[in-house]
PDB file of C-alpha atoms and ligand atoms in Angstrom:
ATOM      1  CA  MET A   1      -9.452  77.488-208.250  1.00  0.00           C
ATOM      2  CA  ALA A   2     -11.939  78.763-206.159  1.00  0.00           C
ATOM      3  CA  LEU A   3     -10.767  81.556-204.544  1.00  0.00           C
ATOM      4  CA  LEU A   4     -11.945  83.714-201.408  1.00  0.00           C
ATOM      5  CA  THR A   5     -13.686  86.826-201.069  1.00  0.00           C
ATOM      6  CA  PRO A   6     -13.347  89.562-199.073  1.00  0.00           C
ATOM      7  CA  GLU A   7     -16.867  89.043-198.831  1.00  0.00           C
ATOM      8  CA  ASP A   8     -16.691  86.062-198.641  1.00  0.00           C
ATOM      9  CA  LEU A   9     -14.156  86.843-195.235  1.00  0.00           C
ATOM     10  CA  ALA A  10     -16.287  89.863-193.778  1.00  0.00           C
ATOM     11  CA  ASN A  11     -18.600  87.349-191.115  1.00  0.00           C
ATOM     12  CA  MET A  12     -15.380  85.104-190.626  1.00  0.00           C
ATOM     13  CA  THR A  13     -14.860  86.279-186.843  1.00  0.00           C
ATOM     14  CA  ASN A  14     -18.725  85.110-185.812  1.00  0.00           C
ATOM     15  CA  ALA A  15     -18.394  81.961-188.517  1.00  0.00           C
ATOM     16  CA  LEU A  16     -15.275  80.504-186.698  1.00  0.00           C
ATOM     17  CA  VAL A  17     -16.986  80.633-183.013  1.00  0.00           C
ATOM     18  CA  GLU A  18     -20.005  79.474-183.822  1.00  0.00           C
ATOM     19  CA  ASN A  19     -18.556  76.659-185.763  1.00  0.00           C
ATOM     20  CA  ASP A  20     -16.538  75.787-183.171  1.00  0.00           C
ATOM     21  CA  ARG A  21     -19.613  74.946-180.765  1.00  0.00           C
ATOM     22  CA  LEU A  22     -21.915  73.614-183.488  1.00  0.00           C
ATOM     23  CA  ILE A  23     -18.826  71.013-183.401  1.00  0.00           C
ATOM     24  CA  ALA A  24     -18.268  70.559-179.442  1.00  0.00           C
ATOM     25  CA  GLU A  25     -22.396  70.078-180.038  1.00  0.00           C
ATOM     26  CA  LEU A  26     -22.204  67.506-182.229  1.00  0.00           C
ATOM     27  CA  THR A  27     -18.642  65.962-181.642  1.00  0.00           C
ATOM     28  CA  ASP A  28     -18.049  66.461-178.283  1.00  0.00           C
ATOM     29  CA  TYR A  29     -15.278  67.304-179.152  1.00  0.00           C
ATOM     30  CA  SER A  30     -13.799  71.840-180.006  1.00  0.00           C
ATOM     31  CA  LEU A  31     -12.573  72.208-182.994  1.00  0.00           C
ATOM     32  CA  ASP A  32      -8.780  72.224-180.828  1.00  0.00           C
ATOM     33  CA  GLY A  33      -9.656  69.097-179.432  1.00  0.00           C
ATOM     34  CA  LEU A  34     -10.354  67.225-182.539  1.00  0.00           C
ATOM     35  CA  CYS A  35      -7.800  68.046-185.290  1.00  0.00           C
ATOM     36  CA  ARG A  36      -5.421  67.162-181.311  1.00  0.00           C
ATOM     37  CA  LYS A  37      -7.012  63.756-182.258  1.00  0.00           C
ATOM     38  CA  VAL A  38      -6.770  64.148-185.970  1.00  0.00           C
ATOM     39  CA  TYR A  39      -3.398  64.920-185.930  1.00  0.00           C
ATOM     40  CA  GLY A  40      -1.739  63.142-183.150  1.00  0.00           C
ATOM     41  CA  THR A  41       0.296  66.892-182.192  1.00  0.00           C
ATOM     42  CA  ALA A  42       0.169  70.128-179.963  1.00  0.00           C
ATOM     43  CA  PRO A  43       0.658  73.765-180.745  1.00  0.00           C
ATOM     44  CA  ASN A  44       4.232  74.097-178.195  1.00  0.00           C
ATOM     45  CA  LYS A  45       4.089  78.190-177.896  1.00  0.00           C
ATOM     46  CA  GLU A  46       5.148  78.381-182.100  1.00  0.00           C
ATOM     47  CA  LYS A  47       5.156  81.386-183.042  1.00  0.00           C
ATOM     48  CA  ILE A  48       3.572  82.189-187.102  1.00  0.00           C
ATOM     49  CA  GLY A  49       4.557  83.970-189.656  1.00  0.00           C
ATOM     50  CA  ILE A  50       2.042  85.418-191.781  1.00  0.00           C
ATOM     51  CA  ILE A  51       3.096  86.139-195.358  1.00  0.00           C
ATOM     52  CA  PRO A  52       0.493  88.183-197.518  1.00  0.00           C
ATOM     53  CA  VAL A  53       1.583  87.199-200.964  1.00  0.00           C
ATOM     54  CA  THR A  54       1.020  90.042-204.183  1.00  0.00           C
ATOM     55  CA  ALA A  55       0.906  86.839-206.897  1.00  0.00           C
ATOM     56  CA  GLY A  56      -1.331  86.129-208.731  1.00  0.00           C
ATOM     57  CA  GLY A  57      -4.277  87.494-208.312  1.00  0.00           C
ATOM     58  CA  GLY A  58      -2.788  89.663-205.628  1.00  0.00           C
ATOM     59  CA  ILE A  59      -3.498  90.266-201.695  1.00  0.00           C
ATOM     60  CA  ILE A  60      -6.917  89.400-200.515  1.00  0.00           C
ATOM     61  CA  GLY A  61      -8.326  91.694-198.693  1.00  0.00           C
ATOM     62  CA  SER A  62      -8.029  90.942-194.743  1.00  0.00           C
ATOM     63  CA  PHE A  63      -6.740  87.572-196.237  1.00  0.00           C
ATOM     64  CA  SER A  64      -4.230  88.228-193.790  1.00  0.00           C
ATOM     65  CA  GLU A  65      -6.207  89.498-191.353  1.00  0.00           C
ATOM     66  CA  SER A  66      -8.104  86.807-191.043  1.00  0.00           C
ATOM     67  CA  LEU A  67      -5.942  84.213-190.371  1.00  0.00           C
ATOM     68  CA  LEU A  68      -3.779  86.160-188.178  1.00  0.00           C
ATOM     69  CA  PHE A  69      -7.936  86.314-186.139  1.00  0.00           C
ATOM     70  CA  ALA A  70      -7.686  82.396-186.877  1.00  0.00           C
ATOM     71  CA  VAL A  71      -4.624  81.855-185.321  1.00  0.00           C
ATOM     72  CA  GLN A  72      -5.191  84.249-182.147  1.00  0.00           C
ATOM     73  CA  HIS A  73      -8.491  82.592-181.015  1.00  0.00           C
ATOM     74  CA  PHE A  74      -7.300  79.809-181.121  1.00  0.00           C
ATOM     75  CA  GLY A  75      -4.998  81.374-178.275  1.00  0.00           C
ATOM     76  CA  MET A  76      -1.659  80.847-180.795  1.00  0.00           C
ATOM     77  CA  ASP A  77       0.778  83.556-181.503  1.00  0.00           C
ATOM     78  CA  GLY A  78       0.814  85.103-184.375  1.00  0.00           C
ATOM     79  CA  PHE A  79       2.204  88.077-186.784  1.00  0.00           C
ATOM     80  CA  ILE A  80       1.733  89.835-190.258  1.00  0.00           C
ATOM     81  CA  THR A  81       4.625  90.679-192.372  1.00  0.00           C
ATOM     82  CA  GLU A  82       4.746  94.494-193.346  1.00  0.00           C
ATOM     83  CA  ASN A  83       6.732  93.617-196.358  1.00  0.00           C
ATOM     84  CA  THR A  84       4.558  91.176-199.000  1.00  0.00           C
ATOM     85  CA  ASP A  85       6.428  87.624-200.655  1.00  0.00           C
ATOM     86  CA  VAL A  86      10.294  87.203-200.561  1.00  0.00           C
ATOM     87  CA  ALA A  87      11.136  90.025-198.123  1.00  0.00           C
ATOM     88  CA  GLY A  88       8.462  89.479-196.574  1.00  0.00           C
ATOM     89  CA  TYR A  89       9.962  85.753-195.796  1.00  0.00           C
ATOM     90  CA  TYR A  90      12.946  87.088-194.835  1.00  0.00           C
ATOM     91  CA  GLU A  91      11.423  89.485-192.859  1.00  0.00           C
ATOM     92  CA  ALA A  92       9.346  86.454-191.423  1.00  0.00           C
ATOM     93  CA  VAL A  93      12.449  83.908-190.458  1.00  0.00           C
ATOM     94  CA  THR A  94      14.566  86.577-189.020  1.00  0.00           C
ATOM     95  CA  LYS A  95      11.657  87.655-186.992  1.00  0.00           C
ATOM     96  CA  GLY A  96      11.460  84.581-185.628  1.00  0.00           C
ATOM     97  CA  ALA A  97       8.633  82.272-187.703  1.00  0.00           C
ATOM     98  CA  ASP A  98       8.878  78.303-186.694  1.00  0.00           C
ATOM     99  CA  ILE A  99       5.357  78.446-188.592  1.00  0.00           C
ATOM    100  CA  ILE A 100       5.067  79.796-192.022  1.00  0.00           C
ATOM    101  CA  LEU A 101       1.494  81.093-193.460  1.00  0.00           C
ATOM    102  CA  MET A 102       1.319  82.225-197.140  1.00  0.00           C
ATOM    103  CA  ALA A 103      -0.682  82.102-200.156  1.00  0.00           C
ATOM    104  CA  ASP A 104      -0.787  82.426-203.868  1.00  0.00           C
ATOM    105  CA  ASP A 105      -3.475  81.479-206.123  1.00  0.00           C
ATOM    106  CA  LEU A 106      -3.187  77.868-206.951  1.00  0.00           C
ATOM    107  CA  ALA A 107      -1.704  77.133-203.017  1.00  0.00           C
ATOM    108  CA  TYR A 108      -2.051  78.076-199.294  1.00  0.00           C
ATOM    109  CA  ILE A 109       1.326  76.455-197.653  1.00  0.00           C
ATOM    110  CA  ALA A 110       1.506  76.102-193.675  1.00  0.00           C
ATOM    111  CA  HIS A 111       5.839  75.255-193.352  1.00  0.00           C
ATOM    112  CA  ASN A 112       7.114  74.400-189.900  1.00  0.00           C
ATOM    113  CA  LEU A 113      10.254  75.771-190.512  1.00  0.00           C
ATOM    114  CA  ARG A 114      11.501  73.172-187.263  1.00  0.00           C
ATOM    115  CA  ASN A 115      10.219  70.632-188.699  1.00  0.00           C
ATOM    116  CA  GLY A 116      10.150  70.628-192.294  1.00  0.00           C
ATOM    117  CA  LYS A 117       6.019  69.354-192.322  1.00  0.00           C
ATOM    118  CA  LEU A 118       4.680  71.338-194.810  1.00  0.00           C
ATOM    119  CA  ALA A 119       0.522  71.496-194.750  1.00  0.00           C
ATOM    120  CA  HIS A 120      -1.700  72.225-197.918  1.00  0.00           C
ATOM    121  CA  ASN A 121      -4.953  74.073-196.859  1.00  0.00           C
ATOM    122  CA  GLN A 122      -6.973  72.008-199.552  1.00  0.00           C
ATOM    123  CA  ILE A 123      -6.099  68.384-198.511  1.00  0.00           C
ATOM    124  CA  CYS A 124      -6.153  69.389-194.514  1.00  0.00           C
ATOM    125  CA  THR A 125     -10.095  71.418-194.846  1.00  0.00           C
ATOM    126  CA  GLY A 126     -11.159  68.419-196.995  1.00  0.00           C
ATOM    127  CA  ARG A 127      -9.932  65.678-193.637  1.00  0.00           C
ATOM    128  CA  ILE A 128     -10.991  67.462-191.238  1.00  0.00           C
ATOM    129  CA  TYR A 129     -14.679  68.422-192.406  1.00  0.00           C
ATOM    130  CA  ALA A 130     -14.826  64.582-193.034  1.00  0.00           C
ATOM    131  CA  GLU A 131     -13.288  64.260-189.358  1.00  0.00           C
ATOM    132  CA  ILE A 132     -16.068  66.393-188.332  1.00  0.00           C
ATOM    133  CA  LEU A 133     -19.180  64.359-189.721  1.00  0.00           C
ATOM    134  CA  CYS A 134     -17.119  60.792-188.256  1.00  0.00           C
ATOM    135  CA  ASN A 135     -16.874  61.985-184.447  1.00  0.00           C
ATOM    136  CA  ALA A 136     -20.989  63.324-184.462  1.00  0.00           C
ATOM    137  CA  LYS A 137     -21.909  61.169-181.359  1.00  0.00           C
ATOM    138  CA  ASP A 138     -25.493  61.178-183.254  1.00  0.00           C
ATOM    139  CA  TYR A 139     -24.728  58.795-185.709  1.00  0.00           C
ATOM    140  CA  ILE A 140     -21.296  57.286-184.867  1.00  0.00           C
ATOM    141  CA  ASP A 141     -23.103  53.986-186.095  1.00  0.00           C
ATOM    142  CA  GLY A 142     -24.109  55.306-188.995  1.00  0.00           C
ATOM    143  CA  LYS A 143     -21.434  54.101-191.919  1.00  0.00           C
ATOM    144  CA  ASP A 144     -23.448  56.236-194.906  1.00  0.00           C
ATOM    145  CA  VAL A 145     -21.915  59.561-196.343  1.00  0.00           C
ATOM    146  CA  LEU A 146     -22.715  61.411-199.332  1.00  0.00           C
ATOM    147  CA  VAL A 147     -19.994  62.856-200.842  1.00  0.00           C
ATOM    148  CA  ILE A 148     -21.012  66.351-203.694  1.00  0.00           C
ATOM    149  CA  GLY A 149     -17.564  67.599-205.589  1.00  0.00           C
ATOM    150  CA  LEU A 150     -14.334  65.605-205.327  1.00  0.00           C
ATOM    151  CA  GLY A 151     -12.212  67.956-206.533  1.00  0.00           C
ATOM    152  CA  LYS A 152      -8.767  69.179-204.855  1.00  0.00           C
ATOM    153  CA  VAL A 153     -11.073  69.302-201.190  1.00  0.00           C
ATOM    154  CA  GLY A 154     -13.291  66.509-201.907  1.00  0.00           C
ATOM    155  CA  THR A 155     -10.928  63.818-202.856  1.00  0.00           C
ATOM    156  CA  PRO A 156      -8.833  63.770-199.338  1.00  0.00           C
ATOM    157  CA  ALA A 157     -11.962  64.113-197.834  1.00  0.00           C
ATOM    158  CA  VAL A 158     -13.596  60.559-199.288  1.00  0.00           C
ATOM    159  CA  GLU A 159     -10.241  59.666-198.548  1.00  0.00           C
ATOM    160  CA  THR A 160     -10.530  60.318-195.152  1.00  0.00           C
ATOM    161  CA  PHE A 161     -13.923  58.379-195.240  1.00  0.00           C
ATOM    162  CA  LEU A 162     -12.927  55.395-196.137  1.00  0.00           C
ATOM    163  CA  ASN A 163      -9.886  55.469-193.561  1.00  0.00           C
ATOM    164  CA  LYS A 164     -13.072  55.533-191.383  1.00  0.00           C
ATOM    165  CA  LYS A 165     -14.527  52.596-193.228  1.00  0.00           C
ATOM    166  CA  GLN A 166     -18.261  54.953-193.619  1.00  0.00           C
ATOM    167  CA  ASN A 167     -19.203  53.455-196.741  1.00  0.00           C
ATOM    168  CA  VAL A 168     -19.118  56.792-198.754  1.00  0.00           C
ATOM    169  CA  TYR A 169     -21.575  57.329-202.335  1.00  0.00           C
ATOM    170  CA  VAL A 170     -19.866  60.119-204.557  1.00  0.00           C
ATOM    171  CA  PHE A 171     -21.785  62.513-207.021  1.00  0.00           C
ATOM    172  CA  ASP A 172     -19.836  65.516-208.748  1.00  0.00           C
ATOM    173  CA  VAL A 173     -21.262  67.351-212.045  1.00  0.00           C
ATOM    174  CA  ASP A 174     -18.498  65.600-213.853  1.00  0.00           C
ATOM    175  CA  SER A 175     -18.993  62.279-214.828  1.00  0.00           C
ATOM    176  CA  LYS A 176     -15.804  61.618-215.741  1.00  0.00           C
ATOM    177  CA  ARG A 177     -14.158  62.748-212.617  1.00  0.00           C
ATOM    178  CA  ILE A 178     -16.970  60.188-210.843  1.00  0.00           C
ATOM    179  CA  ASP A 179     -15.367  57.506-213.233  1.00  0.00           C
ATOM    180  CA  GLU A 180     -11.852  58.764-211.622  1.00  0.00           C
ATOM    181  CA  ILE A 181     -11.926  57.776-208.598  1.00  0.00           C
ATOM    182  CA  ALA A 182     -14.426  54.957-208.632  1.00  0.00           C
ATOM    183  CA  SER A 183     -11.615  53.585-210.340  1.00  0.00           C
ATOM    184  CA  MET A 184      -9.787  54.654-207.525  1.00  0.00           C
ATOM    185  CA  TYR A 185     -11.429  54.214-204.302  1.00  0.00           C
ATOM    186  CA  PRO A 186     -13.780  51.335-202.931  1.00  0.00           C
ATOM    187  CA  VAL A 187     -16.524  53.914-203.341  1.00  0.00           C
ATOM    188  CA  PHE A 188     -20.643  54.334-204.993  1.00  0.00           C
ATOM    189  CA  LYS A 189     -21.784  56.198-207.261  1.00  0.00           C
ATOM    190  CA  TYR A 190     -25.009  58.324-206.430  1.00  0.00           C
ATOM    191  CA  ASN A 191     -27.156  57.889-208.895  1.00  0.00           C
ATOM    192  CA  PRO A 192     -30.538  60.257-207.731  1.00  0.00           C
ATOM    193  CA  GLU A 193     -32.708  59.768-210.544  1.00  0.00           C
ATOM    194  CA  LYS A 194     -31.401  55.627-210.760  1.00  0.00           C
ATOM    195  CA  GLU A 195     -31.276  55.122-207.011  1.00  0.00           C
ATOM    196  CA  PRO A 196     -32.583  58.160-205.148  1.00  0.00           C
ATOM    197  CA  LYS A 197     -31.275  58.039-200.991  1.00  0.00           C
ATOM    198  CA  SER A 198     -30.938  60.102-198.405  1.00  0.00           C
ATOM    199  CA  PHE A 199     -28.217  60.883-195.704  1.00  0.00           C
ATOM    200  CA  PHE A 200     -27.674  62.149-192.041  1.00  0.00           C
ATOM    201  CA  LYS A 201     -24.530  62.878-193.424  1.00  0.00           C
ATOM    202  CA  ILE A 202     -23.005  65.034-195.978  1.00  0.00           C
ATOM    203  CA  PHE A 203     -20.051  66.354-197.128  1.00  0.00           C
ATOM    204  CA  GLU A 204     -20.365  68.967-199.846  1.00  0.00           C
ATOM    205  CA  ALA A 205     -16.561  70.577-201.918  1.00  0.00           C
ATOM    206  CA  THR A 206     -17.860  72.529-204.601  1.00  0.00           C
ATOM    207  CA  PRO A 207     -17.856  76.458-206.066  1.00  0.00           C
ATOM    208  CA  CYS A 208     -21.409  76.560-207.333  1.00  0.00           C
ATOM    209  CA  ALA A 209     -24.742  76.784-204.719  1.00  0.00           C
ATOM    210  CA  ASP A 210     -28.302  74.744-203.603  1.00  0.00           C
ATOM    211  CA  THR A 211     -25.800  71.142-204.537  1.00  0.00           C
ATOM    212  CA  ILE A 212     -27.806  70.213-202.225  1.00  0.00           C
ATOM    213  CA  CYS A 213     -31.266  68.862-203.591  1.00  0.00           C
ATOM    214  CA  GLU A 214     -34.528  67.604-201.128  1.00  0.00           C
ATOM    215  CA  SER A 215     -34.357  64.641-201.961  1.00  0.00           C
ATOM    216  CA  VAL A 216     -30.799  63.495-200.206  1.00  0.00           C
ATOM    217  CA  LEU A 217     -31.534  65.251-197.392  1.00  0.00           C
ATOM    218  CA  LYS A 218     -33.347  62.765-193.338  1.00  0.00           C
ATOM    219  CA  GLU A 219     -34.844  65.690-190.472  1.00  0.00           C
ATOM    220  CA  ASN A 220     -32.175  67.199-188.371  1.00  0.00           C
ATOM    221  CA  SER A 221     -29.979  65.519-190.958  1.00  0.00           C
ATOM    222  CA  ILE A 222     -25.462  66.877-190.364  1.00  0.00           C
ATOM    223  CA  VAL A 223     -23.999  69.082-194.172  1.00  0.00           C
ATOM    224  CA  SER A 224     -19.982  69.707-193.703  1.00  0.00           C
ATOM    225  CA  THR A 225     -19.404  71.533-196.313  1.00  0.00           C
ATOM    226  CA  PRO A 226     -16.564  74.279-197.145  1.00  0.00           C
ATOM    227  CA  GLY A 227     -17.443  74.760-199.986  1.00  0.00           C
ATOM    228  CA  ILE A 228     -18.470  78.215-201.089  1.00  0.00           C
ATOM    229  CA  PRO A 229     -21.320  79.918-201.726  1.00  0.00           C
ATOM    230  CA  ARG A 230     -23.310  77.904-199.038  1.00  0.00           C
ATOM    231  CA  GLY A 231     -24.285  74.588-201.338  1.00  0.00           C
ATOM    232  CA  ILE A 232     -27.506  74.622-199.526  1.00  0.00           C
ATOM    233  CA  SER A 233     -30.464  76.768-198.933  1.00  0.00           C
ATOM    234  CA  ASP A 234     -32.077  78.397-196.380  1.00  0.00           C
ATOM    235  CA  GLU A 235     -35.306  76.974-196.597  1.00  0.00           C
ATOM    236  CA  LEU A 236     -34.012  73.137-196.808  1.00  0.00           C
ATOM    237  CA  ILE A 237     -31.751  73.930-193.956  1.00  0.00           C
ATOM    238  CA  GLU A 238     -35.049  74.697-191.755  1.00  0.00           C
ATOM    239  CA  LYS A 239     -37.539  72.299-193.128  1.00  0.00           C
ATOM    240  CA  TYR A 240     -35.481  69.631-192.769  1.00  0.00           C
ATOM    241  CA  ASN A 241     -33.321  71.254-189.366  1.00  0.00           C
ATOM    242  CA  VAL A 242     -30.317  70.768-190.740  1.00  0.00           C
ATOM    243  CA  ARG A 243     -26.818  71.109-189.021  1.00  0.00           C
ATOM    244  CA  VAL A 244     -24.236  72.795-191.385  1.00  0.00           C
ATOM    245  CA  VAL A 245     -20.277  73.036-190.797  1.00  0.00           C
ATOM    246  CA  LEU A 246     -19.740  75.965-193.706  1.00  0.00           C
ATOM    247  CA  GLU A 247     -16.770  78.630-192.082  1.00  0.00           C
ATOM    248  CA  PRO A 248     -14.590  79.827-194.900  1.00  0.00           C
ATOM    249  CA  LEU A 249     -11.041  80.115-193.831  1.00  0.00           C
ATOM    250  CA  GLY A 250     -10.294  79.396-189.978  1.00  0.00           C
ATOM    251  CA  ILE A 251     -11.163  75.507-189.029  1.00  0.00           C
ATOM    252  CA  GLY A 252      -9.192  74.628-192.385  1.00  0.00           C
ATOM    253  CA  THR A 253      -6.315  76.543-191.396  1.00  0.00           C
ATOM    254  CA  LEU A 254      -6.062  75.681-187.678  1.00  0.00           C
ATOM    255  CA  SER A 255      -6.308  71.607-189.352  1.00  0.00           C
ATOM    256  CA  MET A 256      -3.049  73.119-191.132  1.00  0.00           C
ATOM    257  CA  LEU A 257      -1.844  74.234-188.013  1.00  0.00           C
ATOM    258  CA  TYR A 258      -2.102  70.450-186.260  1.00  0.00           C
ATOM    259  CA  ALA A 259      -0.535  69.012-189.553  1.00  0.00           C
ATOM    260  CA  VAL A 260       2.310  70.138-188.553  1.00  0.00           C
ATOM    261  CA  PHE A 261       2.400  70.516-185.532  1.00  0.00           C
ATOM    262  CA  ASP A 262       5.147  68.102-182.932  1.00  0.00           C
ATOM    263  CA  SER A 263       4.019  64.574-182.253  1.00  0.00           C
ATOM    264  CA  ALA A 264       1.796  65.519-178.303  1.00  0.00           C
TER     265      ALA A 264
HETATM  266  P1  NAI B   1     -11.896  72.167-207.093  1.00  0.00           P
HETATM  267  O1  NAI B   1     -12.569  72.855-208.084  1.00  0.00           O
HETATM  268  O2  NAI B   1     -10.345  71.273-207.365  1.00  0.00           O
HETATM  269  O3  NAI B   1     -13.392  70.893-207.020  1.00  0.00           O
HETATM  270  C1  NAI B   1     -14.539  71.337-206.829  1.00  0.00           C
HETATM  271  C2  NAI B   1     -14.833  70.302-207.305  1.00  0.00           C
HETATM  272  O4  NAI B   1     -16.761  70.016-207.884  1.00  0.00           O
HETATM  273  C3  NAI B   1     -15.198  70.035-208.717  1.00  0.00           C
HETATM  274  O5  NAI B   1     -14.576  68.288-209.560  1.00  0.00           O
HETATM  275  C4  NAI B   1     -16.198  70.241-210.129  1.00  0.00           C
HETATM  276  O6  NAI B   1     -16.699  68.994-210.618  1.00  0.00           O
HETATM  277  C5  NAI B   1     -17.559  69.673-209.065  1.00  0.00           C
HETATM  278  N1  NAI B   1     -19.109  70.724-208.731  1.00  0.00           N
HETATM  279  C6  NAI B   1     -18.924  71.760-209.821  1.00  0.00           C
HETATM  280  N2  NAI B   1     -20.202  72.300-209.230  1.00  0.00           N
HETATM  281  C7  NAI B   1     -20.948  71.405-208.694  1.00  0.00           C
HETATM  282  C8  NAI B   1     -21.959  71.200-208.471  1.00  0.00           C
HETATM  283  N3  NAI B   1     -23.303  71.517-208.764  1.00  0.00           N
HETATM  284  N4  NAI B   1     -22.220  69.284-208.309  1.00  0.00           N
HETATM  285  C9  NAI B   1     -21.767  68.938-208.046  1.00  0.00           C
HETATM  286  N5  NAI B   1     -20.358  69.083-208.002  1.00  0.00           N
HETATM  287  C10 NAI B   1     -20.110  70.374-208.978  1.00  0.00           C
HETATM  288  O7  NAI B   1     -12.466  73.421-205.997  1.00  0.00           O
HETATM  289  P2  NAI B   1     -11.549  71.890-204.728  1.00  0.00           P
HETATM  290  O8  NAI B   1     -10.060  72.870-204.226  1.00  0.00           O
HETATM  291  O9  NAI B   1     -11.997  71.147-203.722  1.00  0.00           O
HETATM  292  O10 NAI B   1     -12.892  73.436-203.627  1.00  0.00           O
HETATM  293  C11 NAI B   1     -13.839  73.377-203.186  1.00  0.00           C
HETATM  294  C12 NAI B   1     -14.412  74.492-202.581  1.00  0.00           C
HETATM  295  O11 NAI B   1     -14.384  74.238-201.450  1.00  0.00           O
HETATM  296  C13 NAI B   1     -15.031  76.094-203.370  1.00  0.00           C
HETATM  297  O12 NAI B   1     -15.467  76.509-203.293  1.00  0.00           O
HETATM  298  C14 NAI B   1     -13.312  76.720-202.424  1.00  0.00           C
HETATM  299  O13 NAI B   1     -13.734  78.069-202.526  1.00  0.00           O
HETATM  300  C15 NAI B   1     -13.588  76.249-201.431  1.00  0.00           C
HETATM  301  N6  NAI B   1     -12.362  76.627-200.283  1.00  0.00           N
HETATM  302  C16 NAI B   1     -13.035  76.349-198.778  1.00  0.00           C
HETATM  303  C17 NAI B   1     -12.128  76.181-198.046  1.00  0.00           C
HETATM  304  C18 NAI B   1     -12.913  76.218-196.326  1.00  0.00           C
HETATM  305  O14 NAI B   1     -11.927  77.201-195.624  1.00  0.00           O
HETATM  306  N7  NAI B   1     -14.182  76.991-196.715  1.00  0.00           N
HETATM  307  C19 NAI B   1     -10.573  75.480-198.195  1.00  0.00           C
HETATM  308  C20 NAI B   1     -10.028  76.000-199.688  1.00  0.00           C
HETATM  309  C21 NAI B   1     -11.805  75.398-200.461  1.00  0.00           C
HETATM  310  O1  2YC B   2      -3.700  87.678-199.383  1.00  0.00           O
HETATM  311  C1  2YC B   2      -2.933  87.391-199.924  1.00  0.00           C
HETATM  312  O2  2YC B   2      -2.100  87.094-199.499  1.00  0.00           O
HETATM  313  C2  2YC B   2      -2.997  85.907-201.416  1.00  0.00           C
HETATM  314  N1  2YC B   2      -2.428  85.947-202.278  1.00  0.00           N
HETATM  315  C3  2YC B   2      -4.091  85.033-200.924  1.00  0.00           C
HETATM  316  C4  2YC B   2      -3.761  84.627-202.013  1.00  0.00           C
HETATM  317  C5  2YC B   2      -5.568  82.595-201.424  1.00  0.00           C
HETATM  318  C6  2YC B   2      -5.789  82.849-202.742  1.00  0.00           C
HETATM  319  N2  2YC B   2      -7.057  81.504-201.843  1.00  0.00           N
HETATM  320  C7  2YC B   2      -8.042  81.059-201.422  1.00  0.00           C
HETATM  321  O3  2YC B   2      -9.028  82.741-202.260  1.00  0.00           O
HETATM  322  C8  2YC B   2      -9.028  80.162-201.807  1.00  0.00           C
HETATM  323  C9  2YC B   2      -9.250  79.272-200.211  1.00  0.00           C
HETATM  324  C10 2YC B   2     -10.373  78.864-199.725  1.00  0.00           C
HETATM  325  C11 2YC B   2      -7.850  78.816-199.127  1.00  0.00           C
HETATM  326  C12 2YC B   2      -7.598  77.839-199.983  1.00  0.00           C
HETATM  327  N3  2YC B   2      -7.773  79.049-201.493  1.00  0.00           N
HETATM  328 MG1   MG B   3     -12.291  76.688-193.370  1.00  0.00          MG
END
């Protein structure tokens, strides 16, 4: 799985503030407000314990600190354990954490120790980035959406779009994956060669750059893309006045926390 690098996280604090503003402009919801709407839950002064994990590729510089920034940016009480791994887990629980955040190379999870709720970053990231497009007020009537990248983040996004009655067009470099998704869900296979089509709403979750070509863009398109690196070039953003929602970790983390909060 594509892992974050400290460089990806270097600009996270600004990216979180900028994207929160853009989301409010596009949807009339703050990110916080949108998460409340999507999950029907609300924070209740939970203490959030962040545990650095040394498994696999090991500690990613500033990963835990970035999680703490996101938790505090949204007004919540968090701490990073001094110990890592199992000792860190023990420390978090004995220090009264209500919710645990921790990640190895295969999963980044939130676990609410009080209500037992469990959230997975890739599922919650796909869902919230899709919900941002579904709630974009300019195109609330436009049902067409293009999903590029049908992996662990893109697939929950497809499910979210379908639950919101969108017309979902899907593309992936792996044609077998397109066929798998098309056999499981009522989606349209997007084939730029056979039938080129442009979209106001585009979702991208791939580990590649330049996956969004000019032919799929309209003036003022919105691209909601957790994919790192960014899948659309500066030149096309400029040329079509594209609004891009992209942030490396905080948006997905807030979605995970709302997925494990108690019902509002
Ligand atoms: P994945 O490996 O499960 O899925 C990626 C999919 O993209 C695969 O189906 C692959 O065939 C497809 N793909 C690769 N290159 C492509 C191209 N050029 N055009 C079209 N499709 C292409 O990966 P996952 O877990 O879904 O993550 C996707 C991206 O999202 C990664 O870059 C990951 O780092 C990032 N990510 C970002 C988060 C955030 O909060 N911003 C959170 C989690 C993941
Ligand atoms: O510092 C630590 O505790 C490391 N064990 C964290 C490893 C995170 C690896 N996962 C990722 O980089 C990606 C992110 C996009 C979020 C989900 N997976
Ligand atoms: Mg994010």
